[in-house]
mmCIF file of C-alpha atoms and ligand atoms in Angstrom:
data_model
loop_
_atom_site.group_PDB
_atom_site.id
_atom_site.type_symbol
_atom_site.label_atom_id
_atom_site.label_comp_id
_atom_site.label_asym_id
_atom_site.label_seq_id
_atom_site.Cartn_x
_atom_site.Cartn_y
_atom_site.Cartn_z
ATOM 1 C CA UNK A 193 -46.107 25.936 -0.146
ATOM 2 C CA UNK A 194 -46.715 24.915 -4.000
ATOM 3 C CA UNK A 195 -45.023 21.440 -5.083
ATOM 4 C CA UNK A 196 -41.161 21.700 -5.524
ATOM 5 C CA UNK A 197 -39.761 21.254 -9.058
ATOM 6 C CA UNK A 198 -37.055 19.293 -9.417
ATOM 7 C CA UNK A 199 -34.790 21.397 -11.787
ATOM 8 C CA UNK A 200 -31.725 22.719 -9.892
ATOM 9 C CA UNK A 201 -32.398 26.183 -11.391
ATOM 10 C CA UNK A 202 -31.301 29.760 -10.304
ATOM 11 C CA UNK A 203 -34.209 30.422 -9.045
ATOM 12 C CA UNK A 204 -34.518 27.621 -6.501
ATOM 13 C CA UNK A 205 -31.041 28.282 -5.189
ATOM 14 C CA UNK A 206 -31.694 31.842 -4.961
ATOM 15 C CA UNK A 207 -34.711 30.835 -2.816
ATOM 16 C CA UNK A 208 -32.779 28.069 -0.399
ATOM 17 C CA UNK A 209 -29.912 30.755 -0.003
ATOM 18 C CA UNK A 210 -32.647 33.579 1.070
ATOM 19 C CA UNK A 211 -33.876 31.065 3.423
ATOM 20 C CA UNK A 212 -30.311 30.229 5.050
ATOM 21 C CA UNK A 213 -29.437 33.689 4.636
ATOM 22 C CA UNK A 214 -32.526 34.545 7.421
ATOM 23 C CA UNK A 215 -31.403 32.268 9.913
ATOM 24 C CA UNK A 216 -28.989 31.433 12.653
ATOM 25 C CA UNK A 217 -30.768 28.065 13.827
ATOM 26 C CA UNK A 218 -30.646 25.957 10.700
ATOM 27 C CA UNK A 219 -29.828 22.303 11.034
ATOM 28 C CA UNK A 220 -28.907 20.009 8.471
ATOM 29 C CA UNK A 221 -29.989 16.070 8.388
ATOM 30 C CA UNK A 222 -27.594 13.963 6.157
ATOM 31 C CA UNK A 223 -27.782 10.174 5.134
ATOM 32 C CA UNK A 224 -25.460 7.985 2.905
ATOM 33 C CA UNK A 225 -25.780 10.370 -0.391
ATOM 34 C CA UNK A 226 -23.666 12.668 0.855
ATOM 35 C CA UNK A 227 -20.693 10.588 1.407
ATOM 36 C CA UNK A 228 -21.246 9.098 -1.849
ATOM 37 C CA UNK A 229 -18.757 11.785 -3.774
ATOM 38 C CA UNK A 230 -15.741 10.593 -1.031
ATOM 39 C CA UNK A 231 -16.046 6.988 -2.511
ATOM 40 C CA UNK A 232 -18.781 5.571 0.073
ATOM 41 C CA UNK A 233 -21.367 3.440 -1.477
ATOM 42 C CA UNK A 234 -24.771 4.238 -0.050
ATOM 43 C CA UNK A 235 -26.727 1.378 0.713
ATOM 44 C CA UNK A 236 -30.032 1.289 -1.638
ATOM 45 C CA UNK A 237 -28.607 2.148 -5.006
ATOM 46 C CA UNK A 238 -27.813 -0.274 -7.453
ATOM 47 C CA UNK A 239 -24.441 -0.811 -6.480
ATOM 48 C CA UNK A 240 -24.932 0.224 -2.865
ATOM 49 C CA UNK A 241 -24.175 -2.135 0.020
ATOM 50 C CA UNK A 242 -27.320 -3.791 0.230
ATOM 51 C CA UNK A 243 -27.027 -5.248 -3.454
ATOM 52 C CA UNK A 244 -24.470 -7.873 -1.520
ATOM 53 C CA UNK A 245 -25.372 -7.451 2.000
ATOM 54 C CA UNK A 246 -29.184 -7.965 2.024
ATOM 55 C CA UNK A 247 -29.774 -5.828 5.772
ATOM 56 C CA UNK A 248 -31.812 -8.846 7.165
ATOM 57 C CA UNK A 249 -29.031 -10.915 7.173
ATOM 58 C CA UNK A 250 -26.433 -8.222 8.237
ATOM 59 C CA UNK A 251 -28.138 -5.260 9.662
ATOM 60 C CA UNK A 252 -30.611 -6.336 12.027
ATOM 61 C CA UNK A 253 -29.597 -7.005 15.631
ATOM 62 C CA UNK A 254 -31.283 -10.448 15.183
ATOM 63 C CA UNK A 255 -28.915 -11.295 12.695
ATOM 64 C CA UNK A 256 -26.045 -10.206 14.543
ATOM 65 C CA UNK A 257 -27.030 -12.564 17.643
ATOM 66 C CA UNK A 258 -27.339 -15.324 15.356
ATOM 67 C CA UNK A 259 -24.531 -15.033 13.241
ATOM 68 C CA UNK A 260 -22.144 -12.384 14.528
ATOM 69 C CA UNK A 261 -19.014 -13.978 12.649
ATOM 70 C CA UNK A 262 -20.961 -13.315 9.281
ATOM 71 C CA UNK A 263 -22.360 -9.989 10.182
ATOM 72 C CA UNK A 264 -18.427 -8.760 11.185
ATOM 73 C CA UNK A 265 -17.674 -9.636 7.629
ATOM 74 C CA UNK A 266 -19.773 -6.662 6.276
ATOM 75 C CA UNK A 267 -18.245 -4.517 9.117
ATOM 76 C CA UNK A 268 -14.964 -5.039 8.496
ATOM 77 C CA UNK A 269 -15.186 -4.400 4.926
ATOM 78 C CA UNK A 270 -16.993 -1.088 5.750
ATOM 79 C CA UNK A 271 -14.488 -0.185 8.266
ATOM 80 C CA UNK A 272 -11.908 -0.916 5.733
ATOM 81 C CA UNK A 273 -13.594 0.854 2.871
ATOM 82 C CA UNK A 274 -13.379 4.130 5.310
ATOM 83 C CA UNK A 275 -9.757 4.071 6.183
ATOM 84 C CA UNK A 276 -8.487 7.189 3.905
ATOM 85 C CA UNK A 277 -11.874 8.080 2.871
ATOM 86 C CA UNK A 278 -11.653 12.428 2.681
ATOM 87 C CA UNK A 279 -14.713 14.766 2.975
ATOM 88 C CA UNK A 280 -16.175 16.008 -0.318
ATOM 89 C CA UNK A 281 -17.215 19.467 -1.217
ATOM 90 C CA UNK A 282 -20.777 18.992 0.195
ATOM 91 C CA UNK A 283 -19.124 18.103 3.866
ATOM 92 C CA UNK A 284 -17.328 21.130 3.402
ATOM 93 C CA UNK A 285 -20.023 23.307 2.448
ATOM 94 C CA UNK A 286 -21.956 22.428 5.858
ATOM 95 C CA UNK A 287 -19.355 22.914 7.728
ATOM 96 C CA UNK A 288 -18.892 26.566 6.463
ATOM 97 C CA UNK A 289 -22.622 27.343 6.946
ATOM 98 C CA UNK A 290 -22.119 26.245 10.515
ATOM 99 C CA UNK A 291 -19.085 28.613 10.439
ATOM 100 C CA UNK A 292 -20.966 31.405 9.036
ATOM 101 C CA UNK A 293 -23.675 30.806 11.880
ATOM 102 C CA UNK A 294 -26.313 29.411 9.713
ATOM 103 C CA UNK A 295 -26.280 26.003 10.616
ATOM 104 C CA UNK A 296 -26.381 25.072 14.387
ATOM 105 C CA UNK A 297 -25.902 21.273 13.950
ATOM 106 C CA UNK A 298 -25.771 18.223 11.720
ATOM 107 C CA UNK A 299 -27.650 15.387 12.635
ATOM 108 C CA UNK A 300 -26.060 12.774 10.688
ATOM 109 C CA UNK A 301 -27.261 9.099 9.987
ATOM 110 C CA UNK A 302 -23.798 8.680 8.708
ATOM 111 C CA UNK A 303 -21.034 6.466 10.557
ATOM 112 C CA UNK A 304 -17.906 7.413 8.827
ATOM 113 C CA UNK A 305 -17.061 10.783 10.570
ATOM 114 C CA UNK A 306 -16.517 13.042 7.393
ATOM 115 C CA UNK A 307 -18.595 15.679 8.547
ATOM 116 C CA UNK A 308 -16.133 16.242 12.052
ATOM 117 C CA UNK A 309 -13.091 15.670 9.370
ATOM 118 C CA UNK A 310 -14.408 18.551 7.282
ATOM 119 C CA UNK A 311 -14.468 20.712 10.098
ATOM 120 C CA UNK A 312 -18.408 20.389 11.673
ATOM 121 C CA UNK A 313 -18.220 21.272 15.171
ATOM 122 C CA UNK A 314 -21.353 20.245 16.393
ATOM 123 C CA UNK A 315 -22.362 16.288 14.899
ATOM 124 C CA UNK A 316 -24.708 14.398 16.250
ATOM 125 C CA UNK A 317 -24.093 10.982 15.071
ATOM 126 C CA UNK A 318 -27.606 9.346 14.960
ATOM 127 C CA UNK A 319 -26.433 5.785 14.370
ATOM 128 C CA UNK A 320 -22.966 5.934 15.893
ATOM 129 C CA UNK A 321 -20.116 5.215 14.270
ATOM 130 C CA UNK A 322 -17.622 2.712 13.325
ATOM 131 C CA UNK A 323 -14.777 3.630 15.328
ATOM 132 C CA UNK A 324 -15.234 2.090 18.448
ATOM 133 C CA UNK A 325 -16.863 -1.086 19.603
ATOM 134 C CA UNK A 326 -18.841 -2.397 22.315
ATOM 135 C CA UNK A 327 -18.995 -5.913 24.332
ATOM 136 C CA UNK A 328 -22.705 -6.832 24.409
ATOM 137 C CA UNK A 329 -22.354 -8.523 27.395
ATOM 138 C CA UNK A 330 -20.167 -6.096 30.053
ATOM 139 C CA UNK A 331 -20.493 -2.609 27.493
ATOM 140 C CA UNK A 332 -16.767 -1.885 27.749
ATOM 141 C CA UNK A 333 -15.842 -0.004 24.789
ATOM 142 C CA UNK A 334 -12.508 -0.156 22.566
ATOM 143 C CA UNK A 335 -11.067 0.985 18.908
ATOM 144 C CA UNK A 336 -11.948 -0.877 16.166
ATOM 145 C CA UNK A 337 -9.164 -3.096 15.147
ATOM 146 C CA UNK A 338 -8.942 -4.406 11.360
ATOM 147 C CA UNK A 339 -6.024 -6.263 12.278
ATOM 148 C CA UNK A 340 -8.086 -8.792 14.209
ATOM 149 C CA UNK A 341 -10.213 -9.328 10.668
ATOM 150 C CA UNK A 342 -9.300 -12.873 10.279
ATOM 151 C CA UNK A 343 -10.801 -14.106 13.767
ATOM 152 C CA UNK A 344 -14.483 -13.249 12.926
ATOM 153 C CA UNK A 345 -16.428 -11.193 15.845
ATOM 154 C CA UNK A 346 -13.969 -10.089 18.227
ATOM 155 C CA UNK A 347 -14.523 -10.924 21.830
ATOM 156 C CA UNK A 348 -13.827 -8.904 24.854
ATOM 157 C CA UNK A 349 -12.017 -9.841 27.816
ATOM 158 C CA UNK A 350 -15.056 -10.846 29.724
ATOM 159 C CA UNK A 351 -15.440 -13.607 27.162
ATOM 160 C CA UNK A 352 -18.782 -11.584 25.486
ATOM 161 C CA UNK A 353 -19.132 -10.829 21.288
ATOM 162 C CA UNK A 354 -18.346 -6.977 20.478
ATOM 163 C CA UNK A 355 -20.372 -5.070 18.382
ATOM 164 C CA UNK A 356 -19.651 -1.878 15.930
ATOM 165 C CA UNK A 357 -21.112 0.802 17.986
ATOM 166 C CA UNK A 358 -23.672 1.476 15.454
ATOM 167 C CA UNK A 359 -27.017 1.229 15.600
ATOM 168 C CA UNK A 360 -28.530 -1.666 13.751
ATOM 169 C CA UNK A 361 -32.169 -2.415 12.822
ATOM 170 C CA UNK A 362 -34.011 -3.427 15.792
ATOM 171 C CA UNK A 363 -31.696 -1.387 18.125
ATOM 172 C CA UNK A 364 -32.649 1.838 19.975
ATOM 173 C CA UNK A 365 -31.262 5.152 19.063
ATOM 174 C CA UNK A 366 -29.110 6.475 21.748
ATOM 175 C CA UNK A 367 -30.888 8.857 24.103
ATOM 176 C CA UNK A 368 -28.815 11.786 23.590
ATOM 177 C CA UNK A 369 -28.997 11.581 19.887
ATOM 178 C CA UNK A 370 -32.867 11.165 20.063
ATOM 179 C CA UNK A 371 -33.324 13.874 22.322
ATOM 180 C CA UNK A 372 -30.906 16.370 21.167
ATOM 181 C CA UNK A 373 -32.041 16.174 17.364
ATOM 182 C CA UNK A 374 -35.885 15.923 18.596
ATOM 183 C CA UNK A 375 -35.223 19.435 20.252
ATOM 184 C CA UNK A 376 -32.999 20.757 17.159
ATOM 185 C CA UNK A 377 -35.763 19.789 14.722
ATOM 186 C CA UNK A 378 -38.783 21.444 17.088
ATOM 187 C CA UNK A 379 -36.772 24.904 17.217
ATOM 188 C CA UNK A 380 -35.098 25.294 13.632
ATOM 189 C CA UNK A 381 -36.279 27.987 11.054
ATOM 190 C CA UNK A 382 -34.907 26.046 8.235
ATOM 191 C CA UNK A 383 -33.865 22.362 7.729
ATOM 192 C CA UNK A 384 -31.322 21.093 5.265
ATOM 193 C CA UNK A 385 -32.242 17.274 4.422
ATOM 194 C CA UNK A 386 -29.238 15.767 2.178
ATOM 195 C CA UNK A 387 -28.723 12.451 0.494
ATOM 196 C CA UNK A 388 -30.884 10.356 2.421
ATOM 197 C CA UNK A 389 -33.742 8.055 1.343
ATOM 198 C CA UNK A 390 -36.093 8.743 3.766
ATOM 199 C CA UNK A 391 -36.973 5.257 4.668
ATOM 200 C CA UNK A 392 -34.914 4.817 7.980
ATOM 201 C CA UNK A 393 -37.028 5.777 11.028
ATOM 202 C CA UNK A 394 -36.939 7.643 13.346
ATOM 203 C CA UNK A 395 -34.443 9.578 11.545
ATOM 204 C CA UNK A 396 -36.581 10.334 8.679
ATOM 205 C CA UNK A 397 -39.350 11.790 10.975
ATOM 206 C CA UNK A 398 -37.155 14.716 11.750
ATOM 207 C CA UNK A 399 -37.861 17.021 8.291
ATOM 208 C CA UNK A 400 -41.799 16.099 9.290
ATOM 209 C CA UNK A 401 -41.170 17.401 12.637
ATOM 210 C CA UNK A 402 -39.335 20.398 12.055
ATOM 211 C CA UNK A 403 -42.054 21.017 9.016
ATOM 212 C CA UNK A 404 -44.872 20.894 11.677
ATOM 213 C CA UNK A 405 -43.169 22.986 13.962
ATOM 214 C CA UNK A 406 -42.916 25.745 11.186
ATOM 215 C CA UNK A 407 -39.357 25.411 9.666
ATOM 216 C CA UNK A 408 -38.905 25.244 5.808
ATOM 217 C CA UNK A 409 -37.398 22.612 4.319
ATOM 218 C CA UNK A 410 -34.709 22.501 1.618
ATOM 219 C CA UNK A 411 -33.779 19.224 0.222
ATOM 220 C CA UNK A 412 -30.764 18.019 -1.864
ATOM 221 C CA UNK A 413 -30.580 14.996 -3.540
ATOM 222 C CA UNK A 414 -29.922 13.186 -6.822
ATOM 223 C CA UNK A 415 -33.590 11.837 -6.860
ATOM 224 C CA UNK A 416 -37.049 12.921 -5.367
ATOM 225 C CA UNK A 417 -37.561 11.133 -2.089
ATOM 226 C CA UNK A 418 -40.702 10.601 0.229
ATOM 227 C CA UNK A 419 -40.124 13.981 1.247
ATOM 228 C CA UNK A 420 -40.143 15.878 -1.699
ATOM 229 C CA UNK A 421 -43.672 16.596 -2.683
ATOM 230 C CA UNK A 422 -45.266 16.288 0.840
ATOM 231 C CA UNK A 423 -42.704 18.935 2.787
ATOM 232 C CA UNK A 424 -40.010 20.263 0.775
ATOM 233 C CA UNK A 425 -40.060 23.792 -0.172
ATOM 234 C CA UNK A 426 -36.887 23.819 -2.113
ATOM 235 C CA UNK A 427 -35.910 21.059 -3.855
ATOM 236 C CA UNK A 428 -32.375 21.215 -5.180
ATOM 237 C CA UNK A 429 -31.349 18.219 -7.588
ATOM 238 C CA UNK A 430 -27.853 17.060 -7.779
ATOM 239 C CA UNK A 431 -24.894 15.641 -6.383
ATOM 240 C CA UNK A 432 -24.463 17.176 -2.847
ATOM 241 C CA UNK A 433 -20.948 17.711 -3.699
ATOM 242 C CA UNK A 434 -21.892 19.952 -6.597
ATOM 243 C CA UNK A 435 -25.250 21.428 -5.183
ATOM 244 C CA UNK A 436 -24.016 22.581 -1.798
ATOM 245 C CA UNK A 437 -20.847 24.347 -2.592
ATOM 246 C CA UNK A 438 -22.973 26.748 -4.897
ATOM 247 C CA UNK A 439 -25.596 27.162 -2.135
ATOM 248 C CA UNK A 440 -22.882 28.652 0.209
ATOM 249 C CA UNK A 441 -21.767 30.891 -2.604
ATOM 250 C CA UNK A 442 -25.455 31.784 -2.966
ATOM 251 C CA UNK A 443 -25.857 32.643 0.421
ATOM 252 C CA UNK A 444 -22.513 34.760 0.852
ATOM 253 C CA UNK A 445 -23.546 36.739 -2.426
ATOM 254 C CA UNK A 446 -26.172 38.929 -0.871
ATOM 255 C CA UNK A 447 -28.557 40.327 -3.602
ATOM 256 C CA UNK A 448 -30.276 43.678 -3.490
HETATM 257 P P1 NAD B 648 -29.887 5.563 1.542
HETATM 258 O O1 NAD B 648 -29.168 4.553 1.011
HETATM 259 O O2 NAD B 648 -30.970 4.880 1.873
HETATM 260 O O3 NAD B 648 -30.032 6.499 0.612
HETATM 261 C C1 NAD B 648 -29.067 7.369 0.338
HETATM 262 C C2 NAD B 648 -29.809 8.715 -0.600
HETATM 263 O O4 NAD B 648 -28.847 9.657 -1.094
HETATM 264 C C3 NAD B 648 -30.875 8.257 -1.975
HETATM 265 O O5 NAD B 648 -32.166 8.808 -1.596
HETATM 266 C C4 NAD B 648 -29.930 8.542 -3.324
HETATM 267 O O6 NAD B 648 -31.006 9.146 -4.305
HETATM 268 C C5 NAD B 648 -29.108 9.864 -2.545
HETATM 269 N N1 NAD B 648 -27.784 10.307 -3.126
HETATM 270 C C6 NAD B 648 -27.199 9.142 -3.846
HETATM 271 N N2 NAD B 648 -26.206 9.794 -4.249
HETATM 272 C C7 NAD B 648 -26.072 11.226 -4.147
HETATM 273 C C8 NAD B 648 -25.306 12.208 -3.845
HETATM 274 N N3 NAD B 648 -23.936 12.185 -4.769
HETATM 275 N N4 NAD B 648 -25.620 13.872 -3.764
HETATM 276 C C9 NAD B 648 -26.671 13.688 -2.828
HETATM 277 N N5 NAD B 648 -27.585 12.556 -2.650
HETATM 278 C C10 NAD B 648 -27.557 11.626 -3.298
HETATM 279 O O7 NAD B 648 -29.160 6.291 2.792
HETATM 280 P P2 NAD B 648 -29.779 6.960 4.231
HETATM 281 O O8 NAD B 648 -31.034 7.131 3.926
HETATM 282 O O9 NAD B 648 -28.519 7.415 5.194
HETATM 283 O O10 NAD B 648 -30.083 5.446 5.291
HETATM 284 C C11 NAD B 648 -29.048 4.466 4.955
HETATM 285 C C12 NAD B 648 -28.462 3.846 6.346
HETATM 286 O O11 NAD B 648 -27.433 3.387 6.095
HETATM 287 C C13 NAD B 648 -28.359 5.109 7.348
HETATM 288 O O12 NAD B 648 -28.972 4.980 8.451
HETATM 289 C C14 NAD B 648 -27.161 5.397 7.057
HETATM 290 O O13 NAD B 648 -26.292 5.621 8.569
HETATM 291 C C15 NAD B 648 -26.314 4.079 6.905
HETATM 292 N N6 NAD B 648 -24.956 4.293 5.777
HETATM 293 C C16 NAD B 648 -23.940 4.829 6.018
HETATM 294 C C17 NAD B 648 -22.874 5.094 5.288
HETATM 295 C C18 NAD B 648 -22.059 6.206 5.730
HETATM 296 O O14 NAD B 648 -21.932 6.419 6.501
HETATM 297 N N7 NAD B 648 -21.552 6.847 4.519
HETATM 298 C C19 NAD B 648 -22.891 4.613 4.191
HETATM 299 C C20 NAD B 648 -24.243 3.886 3.732
HETATM 300 C C21 NAD B 648 -25.365 3.754 4.501
#
């Protein structure tokens, strides 16, 4: 494949639409970028969460075990930011592609449940979600409760420290998510990767796996990434909330 060019022009949109029209088993892999237009900051941009909460101090299992109260400050803030947040046109566009029979599943690194709120049915939450918290001692689950914020890290009835049911750096991806995503990536004809900086593995490996297995890779991002000049066939540069709805319209308008 020739290298992609970075203009979200008509020919690129048509090429992406053609790939999607021809498939009933595409998958989408999404990252924090798709939710930026819903008002949730991503991690790595200048105003992202990492600017205030360095990952080595807030997002690793070691940091959590060292000082759970401190790490919970970030989780309470994130969970509070997620309250009342709504899906944006990018989430709805992917839900529509699933309804039209082109996309089989979404593998998301996000923990905001916005794909489900937009109506997507098959969503694999690769890094868990903020809805539930789990005891690190007895593994009992309960719902996230923001009213406990002033008390620091919530405690289980057994005395163990509770942790949000999300995957921190240094933890393994849940077995079901790992296996299913691998299988979907190996079996798809097209993979749409949206709003991810391609830096967090193993999620960032899925587009490479799909490409190796013969799939076309369509990438939608405001900036080029480590995928762009290596495996991306069609790069649609721009905000996902604008680009993805245009793509859906183009998929619908079959040209002769
Ligand atoms: P990241 O912050 O590393 O990268 C975000 C990517 O999105 C960048 O490449 C950026 O150029 C792109 N982007 C920004 N705005 C965009 C837009 N409007 N349209 C399209 N692309 C846009 O995010 P990541 O790769 O997903 O990895 C960070 C980790 O943080 C993930 O594991 C994820 O679980 C977690 N996270 C989740 C949320 C959420 O649930 N909404 C928010 C922040 C971080």
